[in-house]
Amino acid sequence: MGRRRRRGGREHAVGALPEAIAALSQTLPAGPSPEIFRRAKFDRPEAAPALWQLLFRALSPPAAAGARASPALGAQVRLVKSALCSQGYPRRVLAQLPEDGSQGSRELLLALAWLLARGPLLEHLLARTRVWLGDEIPLCQYEAPANPGPPAPCQEADGPVDIRHLQWLMGKLRFRWRDLITSQQELCALLGKIHSYTRGCHSDRGLDHLSVAEIELLRDPEGGRQLLQRLESENTRLEAALEWRRRELVFWQWMDTVLGSCPLEASPATFLPRDPAPGPGELELVARELQSLHGELQGAAEPRRAAWEAKAGGCGPEWGAAQRATQEAVGQDLAALQRAWEQGGAPAQPHRPCRLVKRDTRAVEGPGLRAAELTGALRTRESRLEAALGRLQTRCRQELARLAGAEPGLIWILPPGR
Amino acid sequence: MLPLGCSRRLVAELRDALDDCAERQLQLERSLRVSRRLLRTWEPAETPAAEPTPEPETDEEAPPPDTPSPQDLRELELLTQALEKAVRVRKGVSKAGERHGALGLKSAATSRATTASAPPGASGQAGRQTSETKPPRGIHQTTVPARGLPECRLPSVGDRTRMGRGASTTKPRPSLRDQQIPPSATPRAPEAFTLKEKGSLLKLPMAYRKVASQNSRLWAQLSSPQTSDSKDTASMAKTQFLQKMKTTSGWPGSGLAAAEVEAEAGLLRKACSLMRQRMEEVLSAEPADRIQEYYSLLTLEGLQAITEQCLHRLQELRAAVAGQQLGPWTEGRCCRASLSCEGRTDPTWSPQLLFYSSPEELQSLAVLGLRVAMLDQQIHLQKVLMADLLPLVGAREPPGPPWLALCRAVHSLLCEGGERFLTVLRDEPAD
């Protein structure tokens, strides 16, 4: 430490490294102590488990991180390795570290720095455990699991199932959604009452009434104390995060030296064994969809082009200008369409949590969403989705009719009420 | 039976969907519990926990196993009168004190909450409420033997006497002490507090308000754009570090991470659905004039060209995946999905306000939100099922009746959402 301080030419950052590391360790959830960081630079084995655990917390999905008790160190190690690998972590050494979590603290330190450098890791971790004080309703979209992959190994080795099992599961799913909808309706009714009973109580005039969390705090002093504690510790972490931002430069300079002290990697001789390829992967599914779309477009466009060419004779000179204008308009239209998916879609993507406020809508000004507008947008979305589902079902019907029609001597009676 | 790989995949998908629902249901139920509790009468936290709502012990509680002797009853009468006198003294202090007394007695006595028959409870409540306005009447009401509070007191005292005579004389004292608790001036009068009646009197404590405002201030600071030069130097240092990490490793690959491939595949999927939507809009519209006809034609051809570009990109991605070791696909699949989800959203947003004007409006919004999520899930499942089941039907094995059963089941799953079934008849030639 003395050595670091004596290093000149680092402007005001001299001696700031311990503070920077202290700020970092305070911001991280259950962050390892600054001592661990120092030991990790020298690749001390005792620093490794804490860093594995830290990376596990940072990389595991938000829901899992809070809910269950953390799994054994070996499982944590495996998950960290695979998560880093899938994100494109460039160093091979990590994958070769032993699974008992006893070594590799320097590599883990590098991995942590790599994650910090790539994106707003600290902010994400803070946001995960953020204390929400308002009431909200779920408007988040269903995130389909991106890649089916091999089934989770924790499940018992499933044998082949009968299709009736699938039908049963689908039925169960339908009922669960029905229950969800009724429960949600009940909750909304209760929230409406609660909000109207506490009108005018909030110190913030913009909010006007209390939320469930705030009323709970009043009803149950013990719970209220805990909420206050959580808020206070979150404030401490936020202050540490802001402190980190001011001081992080010296950390990066330090990490350069850590990287420099690593032995240079030999070129990798062995590749990691790859798991057996899964079934139709994500790319396959998308490929199929795109190809069928392409086929349909071709089928629709070609005859129209032929018909157009056939009628094309006898256009006056003014047609040329109209033609160019149309071409431009179509070009812009399609460009806008392309932007729509490249930039991640519709503007009001409600991943952002919304605090419910009951207010007579005539009296509302200023920023904020109005339920009526959102309802309209959702209704449009709903009808689009229903149409899409209907189209998929029709396609299946046609396909099945084709396959079954080849079978002679059978009559297929479709169910009524379509 | 379905083939093994197919079974596993489909069961896994459906189980995922079921788990997603289960999680939502859990959260909903938690919120429901909390909200219902808030709307009921609140239990006072400081006074001994009791349900001040009319849940006095009914008469049938005490007497049957151990009917008090006449002497007991006389003693109880005396005790009751003594208590009433104390109440009368106390009433001069405030009506709240009197209610305390009643509460104290009941709480000392009630060992378990029992559902009272409605009349005593109702009149008890009425007794308390009228006592609020007319103290003398209230006291008088409390002495009415057949209804109201004394009825509650009697069995309660009876309870205590069962425990031991010596104890009975000491029993009134705790309740008197209760009566001496100065009435709290806060609106949290621990008696029959309901949100409906007194909700507008609530006030958030100062400590909380300070901490909460500090919290929102800090979040705002965290999300505001940083001062330029510190940010620039820091981000330069970060980029340099990342570069160095890459060059010091022996990684031969093109740098395409599995997560990035996945993200691109997602974009392409979205592109496909948006383009399909546009195509259908064009196909369903009747062109009114030549220009519109030309517009439709150009749109279709343009979409076709974009689709070809997407397919090309997809080929590149597939080559990248096949050509290099991207690392094992793992149990961390949900891990990847969550990270990419987080990547898209800015974590430091302050919550936006959502204004609604009536519970019905809120309900329809919430239900719509759920329906949209449900439809999203259904479409995803539909695609997955189609990909696996249609080839099975096409393969026509096992032949014969099992294949017909499969057809029927697949038709129901894929075309009717599992809700209806078709019938298959064998067309026997009539001889």
PDB file of N, CA, C and O in Angstrom, chain B residues 249-297:
ATOM      1  N   SER B 249      -5.603 -12.959 -23.985  1.00  0.00           N
ATOM      2  CA  SER B 249      -6.125 -14.318 -23.934  1.00  0.00           C
ATOM      3  C   SER B 249      -5.803 -15.015 -25.227  1.00  0.00           C
ATOM      4  O   SER B 249      -5.461 -14.383 -26.220  1.00  0.00           O
ATOM      5  N   GLY B 250      -5.936 -16.333 -25.219  1.00  0.00           N
ATOM      6  CA  GLY B 250      -5.610 -17.031 -26.444  1.00  0.00           C
ATOM      7  C   GLY B 250      -6.831 -17.313 -27.293  1.00  0.00           C
ATOM      8  O   GLY B 250      -6.876 -18.258 -28.058  1.00  0.00           O
ATOM      9  N   TRP B 251      -7.829 -16.495 -27.139  1.00  0.00           N
ATOM     10  CA  TRP B 251      -9.120 -16.829 -27.755  1.00  0.00           C
ATOM     11  C   TRP B 251      -9.064 -16.638 -29.264  1.00  0.00           C
ATOM     12  O   TRP B 251      -8.811 -15.564 -29.745  1.00  0.00           O
ATOM     13  N   PRO B 252      -9.362 -17.666 -30.007  1.00  0.00           N
ATOM     14  CA  PRO B 252      -9.262 -17.543 -31.462  1.00  0.00           C
ATOM     15  C   PRO B 252     -10.549 -17.076 -32.125  1.00  0.00           C
ATOM     16  O   PRO B 252     -10.579 -16.779 -33.288  1.00  0.00           O
ATOM     17  N   GLY B 253     -11.606 -17.042 -31.364  1.00  0.00           N
ATOM     18  CA  GLY B 253     -12.906 -16.916 -32.007  1.00  0.00           C
ATOM     19  C   GLY B 253     -13.192 -15.538 -32.573  1.00  0.00           C
ATOM     20  O   GLY B 253     -12.453 -14.584 -32.365  1.00  0.00           O
ATOM     21  N   SER B 254     -14.276 -15.438 -33.250  1.00  0.00           N
ATOM     22  CA  SER B 254     -14.659 -14.158 -33.838  1.00  0.00           C
ATOM     23  C   SER B 254     -15.253 -13.236 -32.801  1.00  0.00           C
ATOM     24  O   SER B 254     -15.661 -12.130 -33.108  1.00  0.00           O
ATOM     25  N   GLY B 255     -15.314 -13.707 -31.581  1.00  0.00           N
ATOM     26  CA  GLY B 255     -15.810 -12.830 -30.527  1.00  0.00           C
ATOM     27  C   GLY B 255     -17.317 -12.816 -30.430  1.00  0.00           C
ATOM     28  O   GLY B 255     -17.881 -11.994 -29.732  1.00  0.00           O
ATOM     29  N   LEU B 256     -17.942 -13.729 -31.102  1.00  0.00           N
ATOM     30  CA  LEU B 256     -19.401 -13.728 -31.028  1.00  0.00           C
ATOM     31  C   LEU B 256     -19.821 -14.606 -29.857  1.00  0.00           C
ATOM     32  O   LEU B 256     -19.643 -15.805 -29.871  1.00  0.00           O
ATOM     33  N   ALA B 257     -20.376 -13.976 -28.875  1.00  0.00           N
ATOM     34  CA  ALA B 257     -20.762 -14.731 -27.690  1.00  0.00           C
ATOM     35  C   ALA B 257     -22.137 -15.334 -27.881  1.00  0.00           C
ATOM     36  O   ALA B 257     -22.954 -14.840 -28.653  1.00  0.00           O
ATOM     37  N   ALA B 258     -22.364 -16.393 -27.151  1.00  0.00           N
ATOM     38  CA  ALA B 258     -23.661 -17.057 -27.257  1.00  0.00           C
ATOM     39  C   ALA B 258     -24.795 -16.098 -26.939  1.00  0.00           C
ATOM     40  O   ALA B 258     -25.846 -16.116 -27.585  1.00  0.00           O
ATOM     41  N   ALA B 259     -24.557 -15.251 -25.970  1.00  0.00           N
ATOM     42  CA  ALA B 259     -25.628 -14.325 -25.593  1.00  0.00           C
ATOM     43  C   ALA B 259     -25.938 -13.368 -26.730  1.00  0.00           C
ATOM     44  O   ALA B 259     -27.091 -12.994 -26.965  1.00  0.00           O
ATOM     45  N   GLU B 260     -24.900 -12.990 -27.465  1.00  0.00           N
ATOM     46  CA  GLU B 260     -25.146 -12.069 -28.570  1.00  0.00           C
ATOM     47  C   GLU B 260     -25.894 -12.757 -29.694  1.00  0.00           C
ATOM     48  O   GLU B 260     -26.770 -12.163 -30.338  1.00  0.00           O
ATOM     49  N   VAL B 261     -25.536 -14.008 -29.949  1.00  0.00           N
ATOM     50  CA  VAL B 261     -26.253 -14.755 -30.986  1.00  0.00           C
ATOM     51  C   VAL B 261     -27.721 -14.832 -30.630  1.00  0.00           C
ATOM     52  O   VAL B 261     -28.617 -14.619 -31.458  1.00  0.00           O
ATOM     53  N   GLU B 262     -27.949 -15.126 -29.368  1.00  0.00           N
ATOM     54  CA  GLU B 262     -29.322 -15.232 -28.912  1.00  0.00           C
ATOM     55  C   GLU B 262     -30.074 -13.932 -29.094  1.00  0.00           C
ATOM     56  O   GLU B 262     -31.232 -13.906 -29.510  1.00  0.00           O
ATOM     57  N   ALA B 263     -29.394 -12.841 -28.757  1.00  0.00           N
ATOM     58  CA  ALA B 263     -30.061 -11.542 -28.874  1.00  0.00           C
ATOM     59  C   ALA B 263     -30.409 -11.267 -30.323  1.00  0.00           C
ATOM     60  O   ALA B 263     -31.510 -10.803 -30.644  1.00  0.00           O
ATOM     61  N   GLU B 264     -29.478 -11.578 -31.215  1.00  0.00           N
ATOM     62  CA  GLU B 264     -29.762 -11.341 -32.639  1.00  0.00           C
ATOM     63  C   GLU B 264     -30.889 -12.216 -33.117  1.00  0.00           C
ATOM     64  O   GLU B 264     -31.733 -11.800 -33.913  1.00  0.00           O
ATOM     65  N   ALA B 265     -30.899 -13.463 -32.662  1.00  0.00           N
ATOM     66  CA  ALA B 265     -31.983 -14.349 -33.069  1.00  0.00           C
ATOM     67  C   ALA B 265     -33.317 -13.776 -32.619  1.00  0.00           C
ATOM     68  O   ALA B 265     -34.322 -13.830 -33.341  1.00  0.00           O
ATOM     69  N   GLY B 266     -33.334 -13.198 -31.437  1.00  0.00           N
ATOM     70  CA  GLY B 266     -34.555 -12.578 -30.956  1.00  0.00           C
ATOM     71  C   GLY B 266     -34.992 -11.432 -31.848  1.00  0.00           C
ATOM     72  O   GLY B 266     -36.174 -11.288 -32.177  1.00  0.00           O
ATOM     73  N   LEU B 267     -34.029 -10.636 -32.266  1.00  0.00           N
ATOM     74  CA  LEU B 267     -34.364  -9.517 -33.146  1.00  0.00           C
ATOM     75  C   LEU B 267     -34.930 -10.021 -34.462  1.00  0.00           C
ATOM     76  O   LEU B 267     -35.893  -9.463 -34.995  1.00  0.00           O
ATOM     77  N   LEU B 268     -34.324 -11.080 -34.973  1.00  0.00           N
ATOM     78  CA  LEU B 268     -34.799 -11.607 -36.250  1.00  0.00           C
ATOM     79  C   LEU B 268     -36.206 -12.163 -36.102  1.00  0.00           C
ATOM     80  O   LEU B 268     -37.049 -12.020 -37.002  1.00  0.00           O
ATOM     81  N   ARG B 269     -36.465 -12.774 -34.971  1.00  0.00           N
ATOM     82  CA  ARG B 269     -37.801 -13.304 -34.737  1.00  0.00           C
ATOM     83  C   ARG B 269     -38.820 -12.164 -34.742  1.00  0.00           C
ATOM     84  O   ARG B 269     -39.889 -12.231 -35.329  1.00  0.00           O
ATOM     85  N   LYS B 270     -38.413 -11.092 -34.073  1.00  0.00           N
ATOM     86  CA  LYS B 270     -39.305  -9.946 -34.012  1.00  0.00           C
ATOM     87  C   LYS B 270     -39.508  -9.356 -35.405  1.00  0.00           C
ATOM     88  O   LYS B 270     -40.609  -8.972 -35.783  1.00  0.00           O
ATOM     89  N   ALA B 271     -38.399  -9.297 -36.155  1.00  0.00           N
ATOM     90  CA  ALA B 271     -38.490  -8.772 -37.517  1.00  0.00           C
ATOM     91  C   ALA B 271     -39.496  -9.585 -38.308  1.00  0.00           C
ATOM     92  O   ALA B 271     -40.342  -9.048 -39.029  1.00  0.00           O
ATOM     93  N   CYS B 272     -39.398 -10.907 -38.172  1.00  0.00           N
ATOM     94  CA  CYS B 272     -40.287 -11.783 -38.914  1.00  0.00           C
ATOM     95  C   CYS B 272     -41.740 -11.479 -38.584  1.00  0.00           C
ATOM     96  O   CYS B 272     -42.583 -11.358 -39.471  1.00  0.00           O
ATOM     97  N   SER B 273     -42.037 -11.331 -37.316  1.00  0.00           N
ATOM     98  CA  SER B 273     -43.453 -11.130 -36.974  1.00  0.00           C
ATOM     99  C   SER B 273     -43.937  -9.761 -37.426  1.00  0.00           C
ATOM    100  O   SER B 273     -45.068  -9.619 -37.908  1.00  0.00           O
ATOM    101  N   LEU B 274     -43.085  -8.735 -37.332  1.00  0.00           N
ATOM    102  CA  LEU B 274     -43.516  -7.418 -37.797  1.00  0.00           C
ATOM    103  C   LEU B 274     -43.739  -7.418 -39.295  1.00  0.00           C
ATOM    104  O   LEU B 274     -44.697  -6.835 -39.801  1.00  0.00           O
ATOM    105  N   MET B 275     -42.855  -8.110 -40.003  1.00  0.00           N
ATOM    106  CA  MET B 275     -42.997  -8.131 -41.454  1.00  0.00           C
ATOM    107  C   MET B 275     -44.238  -8.908 -41.863  1.00  0.00           C
ATOM    108  O   MET B 275     -44.958  -8.515 -42.796  1.00  0.00           O
ATOM    109  N   ARG B 276     -44.476  -9.984 -41.155  1.00  0.00           N
ATOM    110  CA  ARG B 276     -45.659 -10.781 -41.479  1.00  0.00           C
ATOM    111  C   ARG B 276     -46.926  -9.952 -41.269  1.00  0.00           C
ATOM    112  O   ARG B 276     -47.864  -9.980 -42.046  1.00  0.00           O
ATOM    113  N   GLN B 277     -46.905  -9.205 -40.181  1.00  0.00           N
ATOM    114  CA  GLN B 277     -48.048  -8.341 -39.901  1.00  0.00           C
ATOM    115  C   GLN B 277     -48.262  -7.352 -41.043  1.00  0.00           C
ATOM    116  O   GLN B 277     -49.380  -7.162 -41.522  1.00  0.00           O
ATOM    117  N   ARG B 278     -47.192  -6.727 -41.483  1.00  0.00           N
ATOM    118  CA  ARG B 278     -47.307  -5.754 -42.563  1.00  0.00           C
ATOM    119  C   ARG B 278     -47.800  -6.438 -43.831  1.00  0.00           C
ATOM    120  O   ARG B 278     -48.638  -5.912 -44.565  1.00  0.00           O
ATOM    121  N   MET B 279     -47.298  -7.629 -44.092  1.00  0.00           N
ATOM    122  CA  MET B 279     -47.714  -8.342 -45.295  1.00  0.00           C
ATOM    123  C   MET B 279     -49.213  -8.587 -45.258  1.00  0.00           C
ATOM    124  O   MET B 279     -49.925  -8.407 -46.248  1.00  0.00           O
ATOM    125  N   GLU B 280     -49.689  -9.018 -44.102  1.00  0.00           N
ATOM    126  CA  GLU B 280     -51.111  -9.301 -44.022  1.00  0.00           C
ATOM    127  C   GLU B 280     -51.952  -8.052 -44.158  1.00  0.00           C
ATOM    128  O   GLU B 280     -53.028  -8.077 -44.748  1.00  0.00           O
ATOM    129  N   GLU B 281     -51.447  -6.954 -43.621  1.00  0.00           N
ATOM    130  CA  GLU B 281     -52.189  -5.705 -43.806  1.00  0.00           C
ATOM    131  C   GLU B 281     -52.292  -5.369 -45.280  1.00  0.00           C
ATOM    132  O   GLU B 281     -53.347  -4.965 -45.767  1.00  0.00           O
ATOM    133  N   VAL B 282     -51.195  -5.533 -45.977  1.00  0.00           N
ATOM    134  CA  VAL B 282     -51.195  -5.206 -47.403  1.00  0.00           C
ATOM    135  C   VAL B 282     -52.120  -6.139 -48.165  1.00  0.00           C
ATOM    136  O   VAL B 282     -52.906  -5.727 -49.017  1.00  0.00           O
ATOM    137  N   LEU B 283     -52.046  -7.416 -47.844  1.00  0.00           N
ATOM    138  CA  LEU B 283     -52.840  -8.382 -48.593  1.00  0.00           C
ATOM    139  C   LEU B 283     -54.322  -8.219 -48.342  1.00  0.00           C
ATOM    140  O   LEU B 283     -55.152  -8.530 -49.189  1.00  0.00           O
ATOM    141  N   SER B 284     -54.667  -7.760 -47.175  1.00  0.00           N
ATOM    142  CA  SER B 284     -56.098  -7.660 -46.885  1.00  0.00           C
ATOM    143  C   SER B 284     -56.700  -6.364 -47.386  1.00  0.00           C
ATOM    144  O   SER B 284     -57.909  -6.236 -47.477  1.00  0.00           O
ATOM    145  N   ALA B 285     -55.863  -5.396 -47.717  1.00  0.00           N
ATOM    146  CA  ALA B 285     -56.406  -4.112 -48.189  1.00  0.00           C
ATOM    147  C   ALA B 285     -56.682  -4.180 -49.676  1.00  0.00           C
ATOM    148  O   ALA B 285     -55.880  -4.704 -50.446  1.00  0.00           O
ATOM    149  N   GLU B 286     -57.809  -3.640 -50.093  1.00  0.00           N
ATOM    150  CA  GLU B 286     -58.138  -3.602 -51.510  1.00  0.00           C
ATOM    151  C   GLU B 286     -57.576  -2.315 -52.108  1.00  0.00           C
ATOM    152  O   GLU B 286     -57.919  -1.230 -51.657  1.00  0.00           O
ATOM    153  N   PRO B 287     -56.718  -2.412 -53.083  1.00  0.00           N
ATOM    154  CA  PRO B 287     -56.152  -1.168 -53.629  1.00  0.00           C
ATOM    155  C   PRO B 287     -57.203  -0.365 -54.385  1.00  0.00           C
ATOM    156  O   PRO B 287     -57.948  -0.907 -55.189  1.00  0.00           O
ATOM    157  N   ALA B 288     -57.265   0.902 -54.066  1.00  0.00           N
ATOM    158  CA  ALA B 288     -58.326   1.737 -54.658  1.00  0.00           C
ATOM    159  C   ALA B 288     -57.951   2.248 -56.027  1.00  0.00           C
ATOM    160  O   ALA B 288     -58.792   2.470 -56.881  1.00  0.00           O
ATOM    161  N   ASP B 289     -56.657   2.475 -56.225  1.00  0.00           N
ATOM    162  CA  ASP B 289     -56.263   2.991 -57.546  1.00  0.00           C
ATOM    163  C   ASP B 289     -54.895   2.446 -57.910  1.00  0.00           C
ATOM    164  O   ASP B 289     -54.294   1.671 -57.161  1.00  0.00           O
ATOM    165  N   ARG B 290     -54.385   2.872 -59.023  1.00  0.00           N
ATOM    166  CA  ARG B 290     -53.135   2.314 -59.522  1.00  0.00           C
ATOM    167  C   ARG B 290     -51.988   2.575 -58.560  1.00  0.00           C
ATOM    168  O   ARG B 290     -51.119   1.733 -58.363  1.00  0.00           O
ATOM    169  N   ILE B 291     -52.006   3.763 -58.031  1.00  0.00           N
ATOM    170  CA  ILE B 291     -50.884   4.109 -57.155  1.00  0.00           C
ATOM    171  C   ILE B 291     -50.856   3.176 -55.947  1.00  0.00           C
ATOM    172  O   ILE B 291     -49.805   2.684 -55.540  1.00  0.00           O
ATOM    173  N   GLN B 292     -52.014   2.933 -55.399  1.00  0.00           N
ATOM    174  CA  GLN B 292     -52.049   2.047 -54.238  1.00  0.00           C
ATOM    175  C   GLN B 292     -51.654   0.637 -54.610  1.00  0.00           C
ATOM    176  O   GLN B 292     -50.977  -0.062 -53.850  1.00  0.00           O
ATOM    177  N   GLU B 293     -52.051   0.245 -55.794  1.00  0.00           N
ATOM    178  CA  GLU B 293     -51.671  -1.083 -56.266  1.00  0.00           C
ATOM    179  C   GLU B 293     -50.155  -1.178 -56.356  1.00  0.00           C
ATOM    180  O   GLU B 293     -49.534  -2.159 -55.925  1.00  0.00           O
ATOM    181  N   TYR B 294     -49.580  -0.109 -56.905  1.00  0.00           N
ATOM    182  CA  TYR B 294     -48.132  -0.089 -57.050  1.00  0.00           C
ATOM    183  C   TYR B 294     -47.471  -0.096 -55.688  1.00  0.00           C
ATOM    184  O   TYR B 294     -46.459  -0.768 -55.462  1.00  0.00           O
ATOM    185  N   TYR B 295     -48.062   0.668 -54.763  1.00  0.00           N
ATOM    186  CA  TYR B 295     -47.534   0.735 -53.398  1.00  0.00           C
ATOM    187  C   TYR B 295     -47.515  -0.649 -52.772  1.00  0.00           C
ATOM    188  O   TYR B 295     -46.523  -1.071 -52.172  1.00  0.00           O
ATOM    189  N   SER B 296     -48.636  -1.358 -52.910  1.00  0.00           N
ATOM    190  CA  SER B 296     -48.697  -2.711 -52.328  1.00  0.00           C
ATOM    191  C   SER B 296     -47.646  -3.605 -52.951  1.00  0.00           C
ATOM    192  O   SER B 296     -46.942  -4.343 -52.259  1.00  0.00           O
ATOM    193  N   LEU B 297     -47.533  -3.506 -54.261  1.00  0.00           N
ATOM    194  CA  LEU B 297     -46.568  -4.352 -54.956  1.00  0.00           C
ATOM    195  C   LEU B 297     -45.153  -4.080 -54.451  1.00  0.00           C
ATOM    196  O   LEU B 297     -44.400  -5.000 -54.115  1.00  0.00           O
TER     197      LEU B 297
END
